[in-house]
Amino acid sequence: MMPAVVRFDGEQLRASLGALTSWQRVAFAVSCVEVLVPSYARFSEIEEVGDPELVRTVVDAVWSSLGTSDGFSMPPDLPSPDAVKELLPTEDDWNEWAPQAEDAIAALVYLLELIRSDDVEMAAYTSERAYAAVDEFTAREQELEVLDASDRESLLESASIQTELQRQATTLDILRNRGADSSAIAELRVLAQRAPIGGPIEGD
């Protein structure tokens, strides 16, 4: 029997996120940023712009702050969301990885906003950005431009999109069933690092 196709359901996503604790939502959100970090690094390397080291440092700091005895310890010296917005690609610095780089920075901004506000919408937006990134990447890889309903369904069923949607679903299941203890956080981090959108960077 073929496995069921995983679909993106924004309403169900928000309900699932709303049922989690504050820092479980942070864990989910940082996992969605994690899968986008390599894309930003690729974009930055080609154009020699941006600050991939800062992006990596912020994401690592959030991961490291999860799974503590009180669930979460606010990382010191996190940049402001407005400061991170300065890393968004511009029209002058554009290459094939720019759409994913844009999604990476937007998702990181949402993560920082989530840490400040615990707004469920911010967590949902990180998920949507990861999905948008893999959707655009896969459509481009398959040379799809104007998509009809059949194309959309075929795109959804592609291995890369299903991998990301399944990763998000698995992440939510782990958080629901195991909370946000250190072993669960470590597993979520590995899951995200093993499934970067666009594939791993050569040499990693």
PDB file of C-alpha atoms in Angstrom:
ATOM      1  CA  MET A   1       0.000   0.000   0.000  1.00  0.00           C
ATOM      2  CA  MET A   2       1.306   3.441  -0.940  1.00  0.00           C
ATOM      3  CA  PRO A   3       1.851   5.772   2.043  1.00  0.00           C
ATOM      4  CA  ALA A   4      -0.720   8.545   2.370  1.00  0.00           C
ATOM      5  CA  VAL A   5       0.268  11.894   0.903  1.00  0.00           C
ATOM      6  CA  VAL A   6       0.973  14.425   3.636  1.00  0.00           C
ATOM      7  CA  ARG A   7      -0.759  17.738   2.939  1.00  0.00           C
ATOM      8  CA  PHE A   8      -0.139  21.157   4.407  1.00  0.00           C
ATOM      9  CA  ASP A   9      -3.092  22.148   6.587  1.00  0.00           C
ATOM     10  CA  GLY A  10      -2.635  25.593   8.095  1.00  0.00           C
ATOM     11  CA  GLU A  11      -5.716  25.376  10.293  1.00  0.00           C
ATOM     12  CA  GLN A  12      -4.696  22.040  11.804  1.00  0.00           C
ATOM     13  CA  LEU A  13      -1.126  23.268  12.184  1.00  0.00           C
ATOM     14  CA  ARG A  14      -2.256  26.252  14.249  1.00  0.00           C
ATOM     15  CA  ALA A  15      -4.449  24.033  16.425  1.00  0.00           C
ATOM     16  CA  SER A  16      -1.520  21.669  17.039  1.00  0.00           C
ATOM     17  CA  LEU A  17       0.842  24.525  17.847  1.00  0.00           C
ATOM     18  CA  GLY A  18      -1.715  26.114  20.158  1.00  0.00           C
ATOM     19  CA  ALA A  19      -1.865  22.906  22.211  1.00  0.00           C
ATOM     20  CA  LEU A  20       1.898  22.951  22.852  1.00  0.00           C
ATOM     21  CA  THR A  21       3.728  24.815  25.601  1.00  0.00           C
ATOM     22  CA  SER A  22       5.501  28.071  24.779  1.00  0.00           C
ATOM     23  CA  TRP A  23       8.934  26.547  24.383  1.00  0.00           C
ATOM     24  CA  GLN A  24       7.683  23.514  22.513  1.00  0.00           C
ATOM     25  CA  ARG A  25       6.513  26.051  19.943  1.00  0.00           C
ATOM     26  CA  VAL A  26      10.017  27.525  19.894  1.00  0.00           C
ATOM     27  CA  ALA A  27      11.431  24.028  19.332  1.00  0.00           C
ATOM     28  CA  PHE A  28       9.117  23.481  16.381  1.00  0.00           C
ATOM     29  CA  ALA A  29       9.872  26.891  14.914  1.00  0.00           C
ATOM     30  CA  VAL A  30      13.647  26.603  15.185  1.00  0.00           C
ATOM     31  CA  SER A  31      13.461  23.224  13.432  1.00  0.00           C
ATOM     32  CA  CYS A  32      11.767  24.954  10.486  1.00  0.00           C
ATOM     33  CA  VAL A  33      14.500  27.589  10.397  1.00  0.00           C
ATOM     34  CA  GLU A  34      17.180  24.887  10.624  1.00  0.00           C
ATOM     35  CA  VAL A  35      16.170  23.244   7.335  1.00  0.00           C
ATOM     36  CA  LEU A  36      16.592  26.632   5.612  1.00  0.00           C
ATOM     37  CA  VAL A  37      20.019  27.585   6.967  1.00  0.00           C
ATOM     38  CA  PRO A  38      22.007  25.771   4.226  1.00  0.00           C
ATOM     39  CA  SER A  39      20.006  27.556   1.526  1.00  0.00           C
ATOM     40  CA  TYR A  40      20.922  30.912   3.019  1.00  0.00           C
ATOM     41  CA  ALA A  41      24.573  29.850   3.193  1.00  0.00           C
ATOM     42  CA  ARG A  42      24.513  28.894  -0.499  1.00  0.00           C
ATOM     43  CA  PHE A  43      22.958  32.211  -1.480  1.00  0.00           C
ATOM     44  CA  SER A  44      25.468  34.176   0.572  1.00  0.00           C
ATOM     45  CA  GLU A  45      28.471  32.291  -0.776  1.00  0.00           C
ATOM     46  CA  ILE A  46      27.504  32.918  -4.406  1.00  0.00           C
ATOM     47  CA  GLU A  47      26.839  36.637  -3.956  1.00  0.00           C
ATOM     48  CA  GLU A  48      29.365  37.217  -1.158  1.00  0.00           C
ATOM     49  CA  VAL A  49      26.717  39.090   0.803  1.00  0.00           C
ATOM     50  CA  GLY A  50      24.807  38.582   4.016  1.00  0.00           C
ATOM     51  CA  ASP A  51      25.970  36.979   7.217  1.00  0.00           C
ATOM     52  CA  PRO A  52      25.576  33.190   7.254  1.00  0.00           C
ATOM     53  CA  GLU A  53      27.724  32.961  10.378  1.00  0.00           C
ATOM     54  CA  LEU A  54      25.274  35.150  12.290  1.00  0.00           C
ATOM     55  CA  VAL A  55      22.314  33.088  11.078  1.00  0.00           C
ATOM     56  CA  ARG A  56      24.052  29.879  12.142  1.00  0.00           C
ATOM     57  CA  THR A  57      25.022  31.336  15.515  1.00  0.00           C
ATOM     58  CA  VAL A  58      21.490  32.517  16.318  1.00  0.00           C
ATOM     59  CA  VAL A  59      19.909  29.191  15.375  1.00  0.00           C
ATOM     60  CA  ASP A  60      22.502  27.264  17.386  1.00  0.00           C
ATOM     61  CA  ALA A  61      21.908  29.534  20.395  1.00  0.00           C
ATOM     62  CA  VAL A  62      18.175  28.836  20.331  1.00  0.00           C
ATOM     63  CA  TRP A  63      18.730  25.081  20.044  1.00  0.00           C
ATOM     64  CA  SER A  64      21.183  25.168  22.943  1.00  0.00           C
ATOM     65  CA  SER A  65      18.717  27.050  25.109  1.00  0.00           C
ATOM     66  CA  LEU A  66      16.002  24.411  24.704  1.00  0.00           C
ATOM     67  CA  GLY A  67      15.707  21.325  26.850  1.00  0.00           C
ATOM     68  CA  THR A  68      16.951  22.991  30.032  1.00  0.00           C
ATOM     69  CA  SER A  69      15.400  22.206  33.403  1.00  0.00           C
ATOM     70  CA  ASP A  70      12.824  24.988  33.026  1.00  0.00           C
ATOM     71  CA  GLY A  71      12.127  24.189  29.350  1.00  0.00           C
ATOM     72  CA  PHE A  72      13.868  27.184  27.889  1.00  0.00           C
ATOM     73  CA  SER A  73      16.538  29.654  28.900  1.00  0.00           C
ATOM     74  CA  MET A  74      16.491  32.820  26.820  1.00  0.00           C
ATOM     75  CA  PRO A  75      19.742  33.025  24.842  1.00  0.00           C
ATOM     76  CA  PRO A  76      21.701  36.179  25.602  1.00  0.00           C
ATOM     77  CA  ASP A  77      22.387  38.817  22.978  1.00  0.00           C
ATOM     78  CA  LEU A  78      19.941  37.638  20.329  1.00  0.00           C
ATOM     79  CA  PRO A  79      19.687  40.168  17.490  1.00  0.00           C
ATOM     80  CA  SER A  80      16.439  42.046  17.067  1.00  0.00           C
ATOM     81  CA  PRO A  81      14.014  40.965  14.338  1.00  0.00           C
ATOM     82  CA  ASP A  82      14.632  44.293  12.578  1.00  0.00           C
ATOM     83  CA  ALA A  83      18.383  43.676  12.551  1.00  0.00           C
ATOM     84  CA  VAL A  84      17.868  40.247  10.966  1.00  0.00           C
ATOM     85  CA  LYS A  85      15.578  41.740   8.308  1.00  0.00           C
ATOM     86  CA  GLU A  86      18.641  43.592   7.013  1.00  0.00           C
ATOM     87  CA  LEU A  87      19.914  40.211   5.754  1.00  0.00           C
ATOM     88  CA  LEU A  88      17.045  39.751   3.297  1.00  0.00           C
ATOM     89  CA  PRO A  89      18.229  39.401  -0.328  1.00  0.00           C
ATOM     90  CA  THR A  90      17.909  42.508  -2.463  1.00  0.00           C
ATOM     91  CA  GLU A  91      17.217  42.751  -6.190  1.00  0.00           C
ATOM     92  CA  ASP A  92      20.895  43.509  -6.738  1.00  0.00           C
ATOM     93  CA  ASP A  93      21.948  40.319  -4.980  1.00  0.00           C
ATOM     94  CA  TRP A  94      19.850  37.624  -6.596  1.00  0.00           C
ATOM     95  CA  ASN A  95      20.654  34.059  -7.603  1.00  0.00           C
ATOM     96  CA  GLU A  96      18.858  30.741  -7.791  1.00  0.00           C
ATOM     97  CA  TRP A  97      18.999  30.359  -4.004  1.00  0.00           C
ATOM     98  CA  ALA A  98      17.572  33.797  -3.265  1.00  0.00           C
ATOM     99  CA  PRO A  99      13.948  32.620  -2.817  1.00  0.00           C
ATOM    100  CA  GLN A 100      15.044  30.081  -0.204  1.00  0.00           C
ATOM    101  CA  ALA A 101      17.390  32.621   1.410  1.00  0.00           C
ATOM    102  CA  GLU A 102      14.459  35.029   1.678  1.00  0.00           C
ATOM    103  CA  ASP A 103      12.387  32.300   3.320  1.00  0.00           C
ATOM    104  CA  ALA A 104      15.266  31.516   5.704  1.00  0.00           C
ATOM    105  CA  ILE A 105      15.596  35.099   6.908  1.00  0.00           C
ATOM    106  CA  ALA A 106      11.829  35.594   7.151  1.00  0.00           C
ATOM    107  CA  ALA A 107      11.526  32.369   9.175  1.00  0.00           C
ATOM    108  CA  LEU A 108      14.336  33.500  11.480  1.00  0.00           C
ATOM    109  CA  VAL A 109      12.564  36.827  12.030  1.00  0.00           C
ATOM    110  CA  TYR A 110       9.373  34.943  12.921  1.00  0.00           C
ATOM    111  CA  LEU A 111      11.329  32.741  15.336  1.00  0.00           C
ATOM    112  CA  LEU A 112      12.728  35.803  17.114  1.00  0.00           C
ATOM    113  CA  GLU A 113       9.252  37.353  17.246  1.00  0.00           C
ATOM    114  CA  LEU A 114       7.894  34.094  18.680  1.00  0.00           C
ATOM    115  CA  ILE A 115      10.482  34.097  21.454  1.00  0.00           C
ATOM    116  CA  ARG A 116       9.417  37.639  22.347  1.00  0.00           C
ATOM    117  CA  SER A 117       5.649  37.229  22.073  1.00  0.00           C
ATOM    118  CA  ASP A 118       4.713  33.521  22.153  1.00  0.00           C
ATOM    119  CA  ASP A 119       2.329  34.271  19.278  1.00  0.00           C
ATOM    120  CA  VAL A 120       1.193  30.986  17.703  1.00  0.00           C
ATOM    121  CA  GLU A 121       0.993  32.736  14.336  1.00  0.00           C
ATOM    122  CA  MET A 122       4.758  33.346  14.395  1.00  0.00           C
ATOM    123  CA  ALA A 123       5.395  29.625  14.851  1.00  0.00           C
ATOM    124  CA  ALA A 124       2.979  28.818  12.029  1.00  0.00           C
ATOM    125  CA  TYR A 125       4.702  31.303   9.739  1.00  0.00           C
ATOM    126  CA  THR A 126       8.049  29.515  10.158  1.00  0.00           C
ATOM    127  CA  SER A 127       6.375  26.312   9.002  1.00  0.00           C
ATOM    128  CA  GLU A 128       4.790  28.059   6.036  1.00  0.00           C
ATOM    129  CA  ARG A 129       8.142  29.534   5.000  1.00  0.00           C
ATOM    130  CA  ALA A 130       9.816  26.117   5.071  1.00  0.00           C
ATOM    131  CA  TYR A 131       6.988  24.682   2.982  1.00  0.00           C
ATOM    132  CA  ALA A 132       7.113  27.610   0.531  1.00  0.00           C
ATOM    133  CA  ALA A 133      10.865  27.185   0.163  1.00  0.00           C
ATOM    134  CA  VAL A 134      10.734  23.500  -0.699  1.00  0.00           C
ATOM    135  CA  ASP A 135       7.713  24.061  -2.957  1.00  0.00           C
ATOM    136  CA  GLU A 136       9.498  26.761  -4.988  1.00  0.00           C
ATOM    137  CA  PHE A 137      12.737  24.771  -5.108  1.00  0.00           C
ATOM    138  CA  THR A 138      10.997  21.608  -6.307  1.00  0.00           C
ATOM    139  CA  ALA A 139       8.905  23.429  -8.925  1.00  0.00           C
ATOM    140  CA  ARG A 140      12.042  25.073 -10.294  1.00  0.00           C
ATOM    141  CA  GLU A 141      13.932  21.781 -10.246  1.00  0.00           C
ATOM    142  CA  GLN A 142      11.117  20.187 -12.269  1.00  0.00           C
ATOM    143  CA  GLU A 143      10.961  23.243 -14.562  1.00  0.00           C
ATOM    144  CA  LEU A 144       7.336  23.887 -13.661  1.00  0.00           C
ATOM    145  CA  GLU A 145       6.100  27.439 -14.139  1.00  0.00           C
ATOM    146  CA  VAL A 146       2.340  27.787 -14.605  1.00  0.00           C
ATOM    147  CA  LEU A 147       0.832  24.900 -12.636  1.00  0.00           C
ATOM    148  CA  ASP A 148      -2.606  23.369 -13.181  1.00  0.00           C
ATOM    149  CA  ALA A 149      -4.338  21.175 -10.595  1.00  0.00           C
ATOM    150  CA  SER A 150      -2.618  18.040 -11.858  1.00  0.00           C
ATOM    151  CA  ASP A 151       0.801  19.691 -11.681  1.00  0.00           C
ATOM    152  CA  ARG A 152       0.105  20.901  -8.142  1.00  0.00           C
ATOM    153  CA  GLU A 153      -0.801  17.400  -7.018  1.00  0.00           C
ATOM    154  CA  SER A 154       2.262  15.923  -8.681  1.00  0.00           C
ATOM    155  CA  LEU A 155       4.422  18.576  -7.034  1.00  0.00           C
ATOM    156  CA  LEU A 156       2.923  17.861  -3.618  1.00  0.00           C
ATOM    157  CA  GLU A 157       3.704  14.172  -4.014  1.00  0.00           C
ATOM    158  CA  SER A 158       7.372  14.823  -4.834  1.00  0.00           C
ATOM    159  CA  ALA A 159       9.894  13.283  -2.458  1.00  0.00           C
ATOM    160  CA  SER A 160      11.388  16.613  -1.359  1.00  0.00           C
ATOM    161  CA  ILE A 161       8.057  18.183  -0.394  1.00  0.00           C
ATOM    162  CA  GLN A 162       6.822  15.031   1.323  1.00  0.00           C
ATOM    163  CA  THR A 163      10.081  14.818   3.262  1.00  0.00           C
ATOM    164  CA  GLU A 164       9.606  18.321   4.678  1.00  0.00           C
ATOM    165  CA  LEU A 165       5.905  17.918   5.448  1.00  0.00           C
ATOM    166  CA  GLN A 166       6.568  14.576   7.120  1.00  0.00           C
ATOM    167  CA  ARG A 167       9.427  16.106   9.109  1.00  0.00           C
ATOM    168  CA  GLN A 168       7.101  18.804  10.396  1.00  0.00           C
ATOM    169  CA  ALA A 169       4.455  16.214  11.309  1.00  0.00           C
ATOM    170  CA  THR A 170       7.022  14.036  13.081  1.00  0.00           C
ATOM    171  CA  THR A 171       8.348  17.051  14.968  1.00  0.00           C
ATOM    172  CA  LEU A 172       4.874  17.870  16.262  1.00  0.00           C
ATOM    173  CA  ASP A 173       4.332  14.226  17.280  1.00  0.00           C
ATOM    174  CA  ILE A 174       7.594  14.137  19.231  1.00  0.00           C
ATOM    175  CA  LEU A 175       6.758  17.372  21.030  1.00  0.00           C
ATOM    176  CA  ARG A 176       3.238  16.198  21.870  1.00  0.00           C
ATOM    177  CA  ASN A 177       4.405  12.825  23.166  1.00  0.00           C
ATOM    178  CA  ARG A 178       7.714  13.652  24.818  1.00  0.00           C
ATOM    179  CA  GLY A 179       7.500  17.298  25.758  1.00  0.00           C
ATOM    180  CA  ALA A 180      10.643  19.344  25.294  1.00  0.00           C
ATOM    181  CA  ASP A 181      13.231  17.341  27.213  1.00  0.00           C
ATOM    182  CA  SER A 182      16.852  17.372  26.080  1.00  0.00           C
ATOM    183  CA  SER A 183      16.692  14.014  24.279  1.00  0.00           C
ATOM    184  CA  ALA A 184      13.634  15.099  22.279  1.00  0.00           C
ATOM    185  CA  ILE A 185      15.269  18.407  21.369  1.00  0.00           C
ATOM    186  CA  ALA A 186      18.423  16.612  20.203  1.00  0.00           C
ATOM    187  CA  GLU A 187      16.318  14.308  18.031  1.00  0.00           C
ATOM    188  CA  LEU A 188      14.426  17.219  16.474  1.00  0.00           C
ATOM    189  CA  ARG A 189      17.696  18.978  15.695  1.00  0.00           C
ATOM    190  CA  VAL A 190      19.107  15.899  13.966  1.00  0.00           C
ATOM    191  CA  LEU A 191      15.883  15.415  11.979  1.00  0.00           C
ATOM    192  CA  ALA A 192      16.100  18.973  10.679  1.00  0.00           C
ATOM    193  CA  GLN A 193      19.808  18.843   9.937  1.00  0.00           C
ATOM    194  CA  ARG A 194      19.367  15.626   7.960  1.00  0.00           C
ATOM    195  CA  ALA A 195      16.699  17.129   5.713  1.00  0.00           C
ATOM    196  CA  PRO A 196      17.935  20.542   4.523  1.00  0.00           C
ATOM    197  CA  ILE A 197      15.828  22.068   1.773  1.00  0.00           C
ATOM    198  CA  GLY A 198      17.771  21.784  -1.469  1.00  0.00           C
ATOM    199  CA  GLY A 199      19.910  18.990  -0.071  1.00  0.00           C
ATOM    200  CA  PRO A 200      23.084  19.089   2.018  1.00  0.00           C
ATOM    201  CA  ILE A 201      25.933  21.428   1.148  1.00  0.00           C
ATOM    202  CA  GLU A 202      28.824  19.523  -0.377  1.00  0.00           C
ATOM    203  CA  GLY A 203      31.365  18.690   2.284  1.00  0.00           C
ATOM    204  CA  ASP A 204      28.869  18.687   5.156  1.00  0.00           C
TER     205      ASP A 204
END
